[in-house]
Tab-separated table of C-alpha atoms and ligand atoms in Angstrom:
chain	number	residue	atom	x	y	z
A	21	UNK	CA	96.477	83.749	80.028
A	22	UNK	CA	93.067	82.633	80.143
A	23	UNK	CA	90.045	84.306	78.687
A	24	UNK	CA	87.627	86.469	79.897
A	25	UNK	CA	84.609	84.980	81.297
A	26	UNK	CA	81.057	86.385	79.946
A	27	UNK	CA	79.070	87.086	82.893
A	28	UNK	CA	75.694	86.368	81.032
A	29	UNK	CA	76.962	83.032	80.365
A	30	UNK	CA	76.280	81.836	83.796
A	31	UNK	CA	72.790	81.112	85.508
A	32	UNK	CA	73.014	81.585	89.799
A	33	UNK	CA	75.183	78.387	90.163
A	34	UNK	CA	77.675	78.918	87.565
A	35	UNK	CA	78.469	82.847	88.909
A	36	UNK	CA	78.316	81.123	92.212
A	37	UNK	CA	81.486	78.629	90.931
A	38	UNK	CA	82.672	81.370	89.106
A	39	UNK	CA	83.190	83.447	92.666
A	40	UNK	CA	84.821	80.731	94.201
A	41	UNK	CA	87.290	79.637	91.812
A	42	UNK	CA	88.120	83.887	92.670
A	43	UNK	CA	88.591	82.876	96.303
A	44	UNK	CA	85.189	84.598	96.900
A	45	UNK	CA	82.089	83.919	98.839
A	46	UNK	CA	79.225	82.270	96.834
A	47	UNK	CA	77.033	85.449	97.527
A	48	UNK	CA	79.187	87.341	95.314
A	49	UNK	CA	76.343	85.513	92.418
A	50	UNK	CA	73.075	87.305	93.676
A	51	UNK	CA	75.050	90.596	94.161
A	52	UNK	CA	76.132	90.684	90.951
A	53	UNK	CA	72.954	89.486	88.676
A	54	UNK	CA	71.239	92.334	90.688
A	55	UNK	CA	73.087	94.769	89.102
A	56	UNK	CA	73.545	93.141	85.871
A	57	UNK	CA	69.866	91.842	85.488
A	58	UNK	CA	68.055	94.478	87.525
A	59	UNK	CA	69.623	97.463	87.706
A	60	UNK	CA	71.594	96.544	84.096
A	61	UNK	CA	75.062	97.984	85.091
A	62	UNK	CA	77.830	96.097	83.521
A	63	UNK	CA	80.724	98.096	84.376
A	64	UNK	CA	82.350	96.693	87.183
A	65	UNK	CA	83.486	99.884	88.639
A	66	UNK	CA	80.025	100.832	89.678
A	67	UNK	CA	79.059	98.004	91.791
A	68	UNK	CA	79.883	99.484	94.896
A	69	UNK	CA	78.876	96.995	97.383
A	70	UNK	CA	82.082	94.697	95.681
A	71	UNK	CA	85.271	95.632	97.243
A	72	UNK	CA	87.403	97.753	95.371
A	73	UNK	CA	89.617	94.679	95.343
A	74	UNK	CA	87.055	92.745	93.589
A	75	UNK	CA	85.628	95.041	91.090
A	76	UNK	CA	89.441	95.341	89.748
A	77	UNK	CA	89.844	91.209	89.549
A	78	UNK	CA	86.438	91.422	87.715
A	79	UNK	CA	88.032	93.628	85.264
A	80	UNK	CA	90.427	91.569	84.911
A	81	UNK	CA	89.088	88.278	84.631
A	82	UNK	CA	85.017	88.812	83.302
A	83	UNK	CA	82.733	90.586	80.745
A	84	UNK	CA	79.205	91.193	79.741
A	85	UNK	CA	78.937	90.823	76.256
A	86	UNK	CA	75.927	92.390	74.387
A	87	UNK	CA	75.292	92.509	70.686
A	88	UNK	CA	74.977	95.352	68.868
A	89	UNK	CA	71.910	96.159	67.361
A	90	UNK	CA	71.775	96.229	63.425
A	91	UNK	CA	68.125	97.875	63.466
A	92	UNK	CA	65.143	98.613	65.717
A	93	UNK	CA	61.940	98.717	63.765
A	94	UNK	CA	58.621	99.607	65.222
A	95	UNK	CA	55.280	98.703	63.798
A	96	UNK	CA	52.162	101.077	63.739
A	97	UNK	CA	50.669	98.961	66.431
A	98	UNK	CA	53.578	99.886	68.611
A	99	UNK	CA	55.438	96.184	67.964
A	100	UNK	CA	58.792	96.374	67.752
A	101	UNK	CA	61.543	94.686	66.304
A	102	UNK	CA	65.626	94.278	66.658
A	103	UNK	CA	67.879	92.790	64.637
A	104	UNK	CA	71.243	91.928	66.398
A	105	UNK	CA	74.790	91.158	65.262
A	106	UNK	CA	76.726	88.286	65.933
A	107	UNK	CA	79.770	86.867	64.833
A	108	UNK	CA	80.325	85.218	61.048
A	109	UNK	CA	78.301	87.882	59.681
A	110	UNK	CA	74.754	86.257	61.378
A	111	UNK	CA	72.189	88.150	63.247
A	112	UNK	CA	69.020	87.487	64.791
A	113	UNK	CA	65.747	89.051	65.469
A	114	UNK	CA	63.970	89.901	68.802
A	115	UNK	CA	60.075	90.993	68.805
A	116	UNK	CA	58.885	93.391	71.426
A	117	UNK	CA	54.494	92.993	71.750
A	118	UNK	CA	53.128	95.563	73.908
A	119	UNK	CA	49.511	94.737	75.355
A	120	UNK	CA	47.470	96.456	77.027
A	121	UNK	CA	47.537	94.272	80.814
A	122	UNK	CA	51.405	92.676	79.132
A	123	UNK	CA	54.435	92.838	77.331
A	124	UNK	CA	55.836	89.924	75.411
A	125	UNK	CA	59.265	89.448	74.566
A	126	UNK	CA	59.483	87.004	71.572
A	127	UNK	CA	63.042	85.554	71.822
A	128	UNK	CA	65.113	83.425	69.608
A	129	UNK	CA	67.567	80.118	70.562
A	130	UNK	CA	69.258	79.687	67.692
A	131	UNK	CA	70.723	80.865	63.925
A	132	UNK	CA	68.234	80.302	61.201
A	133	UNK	CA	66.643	76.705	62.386
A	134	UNK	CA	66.978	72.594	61.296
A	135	UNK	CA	63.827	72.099	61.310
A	136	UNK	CA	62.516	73.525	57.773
A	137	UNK	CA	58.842	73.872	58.196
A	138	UNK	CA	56.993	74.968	55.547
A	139	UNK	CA	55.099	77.719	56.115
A	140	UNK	CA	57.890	79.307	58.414
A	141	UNK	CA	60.210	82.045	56.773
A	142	UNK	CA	63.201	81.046	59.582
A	143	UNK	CA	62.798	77.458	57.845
A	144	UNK	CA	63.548	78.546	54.648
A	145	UNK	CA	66.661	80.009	55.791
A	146	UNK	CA	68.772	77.317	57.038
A	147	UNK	CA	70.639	76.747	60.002
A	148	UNK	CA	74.043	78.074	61.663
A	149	UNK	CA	74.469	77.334	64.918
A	150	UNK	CA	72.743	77.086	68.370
A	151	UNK	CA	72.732	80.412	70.451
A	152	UNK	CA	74.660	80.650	73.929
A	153	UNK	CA	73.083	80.842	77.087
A	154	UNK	CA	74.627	84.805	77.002
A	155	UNK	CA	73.277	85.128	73.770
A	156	UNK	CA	69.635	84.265	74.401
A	157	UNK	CA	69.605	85.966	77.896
A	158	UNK	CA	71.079	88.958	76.048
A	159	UNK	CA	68.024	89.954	74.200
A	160	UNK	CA	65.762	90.315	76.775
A	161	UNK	CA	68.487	92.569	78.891
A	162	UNK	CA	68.859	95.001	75.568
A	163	UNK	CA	65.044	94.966	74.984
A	164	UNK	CA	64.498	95.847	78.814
A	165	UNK	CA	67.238	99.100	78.370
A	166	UNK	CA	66.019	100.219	75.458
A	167	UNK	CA	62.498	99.957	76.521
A	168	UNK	CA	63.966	101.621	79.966
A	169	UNK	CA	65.259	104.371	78.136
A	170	UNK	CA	61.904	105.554	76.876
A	171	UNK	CA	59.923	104.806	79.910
A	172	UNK	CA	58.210	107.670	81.963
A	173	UNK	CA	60.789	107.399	84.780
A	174	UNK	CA	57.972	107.614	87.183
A	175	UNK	CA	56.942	103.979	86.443
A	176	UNK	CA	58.858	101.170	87.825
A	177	UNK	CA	57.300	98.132	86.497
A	178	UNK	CA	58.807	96.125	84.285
A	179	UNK	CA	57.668	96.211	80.633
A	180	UNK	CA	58.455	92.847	79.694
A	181	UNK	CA	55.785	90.896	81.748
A	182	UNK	CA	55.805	87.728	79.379
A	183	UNK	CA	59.006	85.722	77.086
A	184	UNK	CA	58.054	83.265	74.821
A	185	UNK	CA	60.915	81.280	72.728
A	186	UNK	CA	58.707	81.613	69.536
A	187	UNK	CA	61.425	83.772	67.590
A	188	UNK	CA	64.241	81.776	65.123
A	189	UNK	CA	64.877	78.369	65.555
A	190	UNK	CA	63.672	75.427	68.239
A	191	UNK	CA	64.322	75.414	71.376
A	192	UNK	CA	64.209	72.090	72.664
A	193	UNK	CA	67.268	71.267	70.373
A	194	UNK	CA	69.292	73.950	72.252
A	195	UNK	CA	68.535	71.955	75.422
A	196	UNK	CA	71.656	72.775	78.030
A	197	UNK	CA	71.369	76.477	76.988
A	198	UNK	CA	67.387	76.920	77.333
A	199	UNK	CA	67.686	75.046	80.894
A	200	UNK	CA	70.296	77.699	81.757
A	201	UNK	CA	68.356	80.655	80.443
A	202	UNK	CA	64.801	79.941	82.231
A	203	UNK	CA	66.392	79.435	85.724
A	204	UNK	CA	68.175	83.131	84.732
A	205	UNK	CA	64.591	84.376	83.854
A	206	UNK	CA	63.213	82.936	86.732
A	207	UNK	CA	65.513	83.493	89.300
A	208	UNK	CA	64.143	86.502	92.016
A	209	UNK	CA	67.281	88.041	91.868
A	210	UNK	CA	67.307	88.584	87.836
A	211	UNK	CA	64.484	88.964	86.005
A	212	UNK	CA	61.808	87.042	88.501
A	213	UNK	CA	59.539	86.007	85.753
A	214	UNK	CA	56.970	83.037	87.605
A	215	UNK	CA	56.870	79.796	85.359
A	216	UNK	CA	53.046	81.185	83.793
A	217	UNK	CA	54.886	83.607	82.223
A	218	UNK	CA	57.701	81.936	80.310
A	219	UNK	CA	56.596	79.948	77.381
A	220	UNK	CA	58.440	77.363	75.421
A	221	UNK	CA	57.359	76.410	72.097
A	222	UNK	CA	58.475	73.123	69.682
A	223	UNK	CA	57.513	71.874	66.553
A	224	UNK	CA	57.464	68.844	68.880
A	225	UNK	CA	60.540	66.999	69.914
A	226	UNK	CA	59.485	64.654	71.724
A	227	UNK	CA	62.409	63.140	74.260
A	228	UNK	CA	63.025	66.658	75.522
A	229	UNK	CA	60.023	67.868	75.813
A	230	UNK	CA	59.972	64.893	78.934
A	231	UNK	CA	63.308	66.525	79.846
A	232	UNK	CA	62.241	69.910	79.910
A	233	UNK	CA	59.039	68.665	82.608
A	234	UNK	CA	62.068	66.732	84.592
A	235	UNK	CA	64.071	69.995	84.972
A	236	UNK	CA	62.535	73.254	84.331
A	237	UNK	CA	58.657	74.599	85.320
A	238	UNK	CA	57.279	76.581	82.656
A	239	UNK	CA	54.596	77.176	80.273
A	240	UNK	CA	54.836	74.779	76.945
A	241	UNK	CA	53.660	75.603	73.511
A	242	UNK	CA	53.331	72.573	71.099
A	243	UNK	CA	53.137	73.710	67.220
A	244	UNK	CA	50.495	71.021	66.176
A	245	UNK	CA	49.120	72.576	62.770
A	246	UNK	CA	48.393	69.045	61.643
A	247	UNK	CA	45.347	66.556	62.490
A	248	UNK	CA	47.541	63.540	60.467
A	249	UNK	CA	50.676	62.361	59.729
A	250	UNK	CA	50.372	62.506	56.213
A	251	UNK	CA	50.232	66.150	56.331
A	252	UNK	CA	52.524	66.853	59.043
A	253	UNK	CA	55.077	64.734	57.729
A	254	UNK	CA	55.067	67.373	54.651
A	255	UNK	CA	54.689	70.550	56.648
A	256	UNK	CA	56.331	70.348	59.746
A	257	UNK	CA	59.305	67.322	59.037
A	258	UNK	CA	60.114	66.684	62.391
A	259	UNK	CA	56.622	64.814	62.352
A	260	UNK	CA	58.780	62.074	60.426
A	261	UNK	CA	60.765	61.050	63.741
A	262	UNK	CA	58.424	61.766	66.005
A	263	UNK	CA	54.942	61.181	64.603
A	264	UNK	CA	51.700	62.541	65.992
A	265	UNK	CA	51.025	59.251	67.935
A	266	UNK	CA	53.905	59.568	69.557
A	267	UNK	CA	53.502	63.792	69.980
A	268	UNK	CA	50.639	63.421	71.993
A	269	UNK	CA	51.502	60.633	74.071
A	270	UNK	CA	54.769	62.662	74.809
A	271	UNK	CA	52.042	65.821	75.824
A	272	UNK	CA	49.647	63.476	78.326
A	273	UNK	CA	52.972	62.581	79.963
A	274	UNK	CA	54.130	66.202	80.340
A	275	UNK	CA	50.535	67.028	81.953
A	276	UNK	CA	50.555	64.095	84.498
A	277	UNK	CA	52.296	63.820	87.798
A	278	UNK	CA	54.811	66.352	89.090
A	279	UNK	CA	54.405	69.268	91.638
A	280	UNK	CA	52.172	71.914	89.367
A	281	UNK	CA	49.129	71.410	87.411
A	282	UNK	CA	49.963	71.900	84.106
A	283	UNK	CA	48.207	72.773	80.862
A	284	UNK	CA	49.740	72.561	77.137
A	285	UNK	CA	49.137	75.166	74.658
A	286	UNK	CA	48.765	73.771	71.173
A	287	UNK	CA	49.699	76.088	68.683
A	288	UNK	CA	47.635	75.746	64.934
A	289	UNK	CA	48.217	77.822	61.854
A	290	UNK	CA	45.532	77.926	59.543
A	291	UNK	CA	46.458	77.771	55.934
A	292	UNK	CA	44.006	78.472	53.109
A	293	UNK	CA	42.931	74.786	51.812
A	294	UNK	CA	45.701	73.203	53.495
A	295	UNK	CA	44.706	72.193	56.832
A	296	UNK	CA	41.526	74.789	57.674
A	297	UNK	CA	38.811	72.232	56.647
A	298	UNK	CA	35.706	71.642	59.009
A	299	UNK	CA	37.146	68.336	59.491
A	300	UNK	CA	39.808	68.328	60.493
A	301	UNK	CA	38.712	71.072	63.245
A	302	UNK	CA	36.599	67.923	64.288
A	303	UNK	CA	40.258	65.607	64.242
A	304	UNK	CA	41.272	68.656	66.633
A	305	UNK	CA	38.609	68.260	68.672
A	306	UNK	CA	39.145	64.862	69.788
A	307	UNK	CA	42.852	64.571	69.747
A	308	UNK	CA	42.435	67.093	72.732
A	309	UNK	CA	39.523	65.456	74.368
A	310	UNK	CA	41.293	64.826	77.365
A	311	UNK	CA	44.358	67.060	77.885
A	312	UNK	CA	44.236	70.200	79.357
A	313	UNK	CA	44.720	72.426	76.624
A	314	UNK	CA	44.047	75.987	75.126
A	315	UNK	CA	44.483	76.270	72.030
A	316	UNK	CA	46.154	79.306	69.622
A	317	UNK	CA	44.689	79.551	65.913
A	318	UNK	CA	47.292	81.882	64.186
A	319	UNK	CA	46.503	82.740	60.781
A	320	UNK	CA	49.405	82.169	58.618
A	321	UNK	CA	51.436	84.789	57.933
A	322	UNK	CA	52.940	85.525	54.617
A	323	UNK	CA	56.989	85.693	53.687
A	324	UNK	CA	58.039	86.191	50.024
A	325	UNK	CA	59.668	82.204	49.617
A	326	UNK	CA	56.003	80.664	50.322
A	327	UNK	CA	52.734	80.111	47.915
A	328	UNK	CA	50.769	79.425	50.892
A	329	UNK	CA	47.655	81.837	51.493
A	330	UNK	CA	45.784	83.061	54.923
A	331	UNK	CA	42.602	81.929	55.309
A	332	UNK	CA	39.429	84.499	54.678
A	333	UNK	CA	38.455	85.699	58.091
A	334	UNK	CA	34.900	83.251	57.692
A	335	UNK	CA	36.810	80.704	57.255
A	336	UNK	CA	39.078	80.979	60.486
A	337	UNK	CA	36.111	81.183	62.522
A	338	UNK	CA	34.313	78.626	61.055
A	339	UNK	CA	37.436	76.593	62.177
A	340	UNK	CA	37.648	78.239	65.379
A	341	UNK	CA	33.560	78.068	66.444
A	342	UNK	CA	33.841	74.283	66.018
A	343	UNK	CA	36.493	74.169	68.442
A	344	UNK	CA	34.483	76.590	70.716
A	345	UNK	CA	31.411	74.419	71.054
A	346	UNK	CA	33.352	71.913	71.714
A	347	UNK	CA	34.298	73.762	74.674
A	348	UNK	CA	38.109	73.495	74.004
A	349	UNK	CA	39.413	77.639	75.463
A	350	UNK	CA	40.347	78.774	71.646
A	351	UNK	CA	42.277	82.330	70.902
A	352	UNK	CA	42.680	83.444	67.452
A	353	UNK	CA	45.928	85.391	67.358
A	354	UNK	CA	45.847	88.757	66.566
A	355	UNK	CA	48.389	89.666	63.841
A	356	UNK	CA	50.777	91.832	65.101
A	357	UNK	CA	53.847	93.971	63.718
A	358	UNK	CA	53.464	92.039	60.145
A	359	UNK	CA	54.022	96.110	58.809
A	360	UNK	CA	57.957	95.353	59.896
A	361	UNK	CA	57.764	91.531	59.691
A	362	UNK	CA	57.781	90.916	63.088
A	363	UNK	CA	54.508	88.102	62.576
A	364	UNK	CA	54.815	84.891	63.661
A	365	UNK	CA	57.297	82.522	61.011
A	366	UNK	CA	58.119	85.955	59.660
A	367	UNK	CA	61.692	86.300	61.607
A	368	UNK	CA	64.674	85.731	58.870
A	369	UNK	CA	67.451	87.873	60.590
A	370	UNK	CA	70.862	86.873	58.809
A	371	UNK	CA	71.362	83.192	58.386
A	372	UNK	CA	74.920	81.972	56.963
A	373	UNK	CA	73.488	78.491	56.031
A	374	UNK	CA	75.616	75.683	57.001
A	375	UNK	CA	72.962	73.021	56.411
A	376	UNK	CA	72.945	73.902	52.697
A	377	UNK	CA	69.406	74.195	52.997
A	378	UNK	CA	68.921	77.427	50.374
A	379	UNK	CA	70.784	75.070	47.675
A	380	UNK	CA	68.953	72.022	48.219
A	381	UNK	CA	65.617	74.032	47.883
A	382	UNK	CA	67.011	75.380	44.623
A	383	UNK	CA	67.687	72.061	43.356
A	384	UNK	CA	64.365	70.867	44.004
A	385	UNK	CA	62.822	73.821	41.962
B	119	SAH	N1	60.413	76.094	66.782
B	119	SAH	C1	59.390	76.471	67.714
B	119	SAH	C2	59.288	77.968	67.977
B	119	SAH	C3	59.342	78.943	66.811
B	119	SAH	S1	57.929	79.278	65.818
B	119	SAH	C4	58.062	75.928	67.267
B	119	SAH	O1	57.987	75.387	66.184
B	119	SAH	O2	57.118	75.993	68.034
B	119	SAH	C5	56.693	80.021	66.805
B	119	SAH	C6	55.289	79.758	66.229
B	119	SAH	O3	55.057	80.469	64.989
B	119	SAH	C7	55.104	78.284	65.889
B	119	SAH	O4	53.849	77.826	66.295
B	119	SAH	C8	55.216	78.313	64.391
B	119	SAH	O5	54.675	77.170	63.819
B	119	SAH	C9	54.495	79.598	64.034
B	119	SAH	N2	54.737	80.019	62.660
B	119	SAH	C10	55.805	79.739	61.879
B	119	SAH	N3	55.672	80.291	60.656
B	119	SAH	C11	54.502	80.926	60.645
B	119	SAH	C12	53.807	81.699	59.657
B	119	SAH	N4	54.323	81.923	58.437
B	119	SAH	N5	52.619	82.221	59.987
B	119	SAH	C13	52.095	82.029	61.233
B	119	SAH	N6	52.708	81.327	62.191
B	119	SAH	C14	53.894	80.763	61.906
């Protein structure tokens, strides 16, 4: 006996092998993510333009698997927040940000993350284990039904307009699963978003970021929050591999050539006397002279493991009217759903270290 197959494992093409290795017609693939991504029915039995025949070999041979939820928490400003179960006693959290014209789905790809940034509370927990393609794709299906369930039946729209991977872990280092979720998120006959709405963020790592332009159109996020290595080698470690020069010649590459015009968006947290200083809004300034970038000032957000501070609110825009008149397109993010911890580098979920990461910090205390 073989085992089941987990339908939200598999992107257009892999449903489309899955169907034939049944016998079936390729076709079978956009029939079925319709119902499972649009219309989000997972019991076979109710897809009634499958053969009777079919539905039962389904049964037989395929699944959908979704996690449970742990907890749904929602902020006073309407955020909200899941925490879902997976196996080994991990979970992982998924942060719903209603707007006014948008609604962003803030997704995780992995347990916990390697990358131990500083100021980042998913950091500080370690890392398990990469997510699966059925995983990932699995939050935004839940969020849509239970945001579905609530929903004045009248309106059709979708409420999740916008995903950004800027949940738990990095997503360029869960490469073969990201590629499969986007061309799910993208695909007209599941969730349809357009590239301008799906956003990848990373700390910066570097050879797939030139991957990721080779293979999959979207938006890209680059977490910068440092003007030199010095710094960046302390705050955000990855810098040690792939150092700032390197970084930015990686994100002129990813703006040049290829079918779309393209734009980066460089992400900068401002910590209180850290890296908030007038000058090094000025380093900013000219490391971006050049690119086509926006960039995101997000005050740092506290967690209980960190000593680091938020800028007064002179100070951030101090930082950010530099960049203004410089005529750099600057957004200070809003804080949002940091009632539940739902901010930015706030996600912890459940974490069951395997990178020893908790002990080693205890060590070094
Ligand atoms: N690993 C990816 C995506 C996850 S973090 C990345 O590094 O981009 C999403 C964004 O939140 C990143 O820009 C990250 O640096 C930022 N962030 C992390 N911790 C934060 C904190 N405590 N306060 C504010 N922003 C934080």
């Amino acid at each position: 006996m073989t085992a089941k197959t987990n339908l939200f494992d598999l992107d257009r093409a892999g449903l489309s092998a899955f169907f034939e290795s049944l016998g079936e017609k390729p076709f079978r693939a956009t029939q079925v993510l319709k119902w499972v991504h649009q219309r989000g029915v997972l019991d076979f039995a109710e897809m009634t333009d499958l053969s009777k025949a079919l539905r039962q070999r389904l049964a037989e041979t395929a699944y959908v698997a979704t996690p449970e939820i742990i907890t749904e928490k929602i902020s006073e400003d309407g955020t909200r927040k899941w925490l879902f179960a997976l196996d080994g006693g991990n979970a992982i959290e998924t942060v719903f940000i209603p707007e006014k014209q948008r609604g962003t789905l803030c997704i995780s790809s992995q347990i916990g993350c390697a990358l131990a940034c500083r100021f980042c509370a998913t950091g500080h927990q370690g890392f398990n284990r990469n997510l699966s393609t059925g995983e990932i794709i699995a939050q935004l299906w839940v969020a849509e039904q239970q945001l579905r369930k609530e929903q004045d039946k009248a309106h059709h729209e979708r409420m999740i307009s916008n995903v950004v991977f800027m949940g738990m872990g990095e997503p360029l280092l869960n490469f073969d699963n990201l590629i499969r979720v986007l061309g799910i998120m993208q695909d007209d006959f599941a969730y349809g978003l357009s590239r301008r709405r799906v956003t990848v963020s990373t700390a910066g790592v570097v050879p797939a970021m030139l991957r990721l332009k080779d293979q999959a159109p979207v938006s890209l996020a680059v977490s910068l929050h440092a003007t030199h290595d010095k710094l960046r080698d302390e705050i955000v470690p990855i810098n040690q591999k792939y150092p700032l020069k390197e970084l930015m010649q990686a994100c002129r590459d990813y703006v040049t050539g290829g079918e779309q015009r393209r734009h980066i968006t460089f992400e900068y947290i401002l910590i209180d006397g850290v890296n908030d200083s007038l000058d090094e809004a000025r380093t900013l300034v000219k490391m971006l002279k050049n690119l086509p970038a926006k960039v995101n000032l997000i005050p740092f957000n506290p967690f209980p493991e960190s000593d680091y501070k938020r800028p007064s609110q002179q100070r951030i825009d101090r930082f950010r009217d530099v960049l203004v008149k410089a005529g750099l397109v600057t957004v200070t993010r809003k804080v949002r759903g940091d009632d539940i911890a739902a901010a930015c580098g706030q996600l912890a979920g459940e974490v069951n270290d395997k990178s020893r990461r908790q002990q080693r910090l205890q060590q070094t205390r």
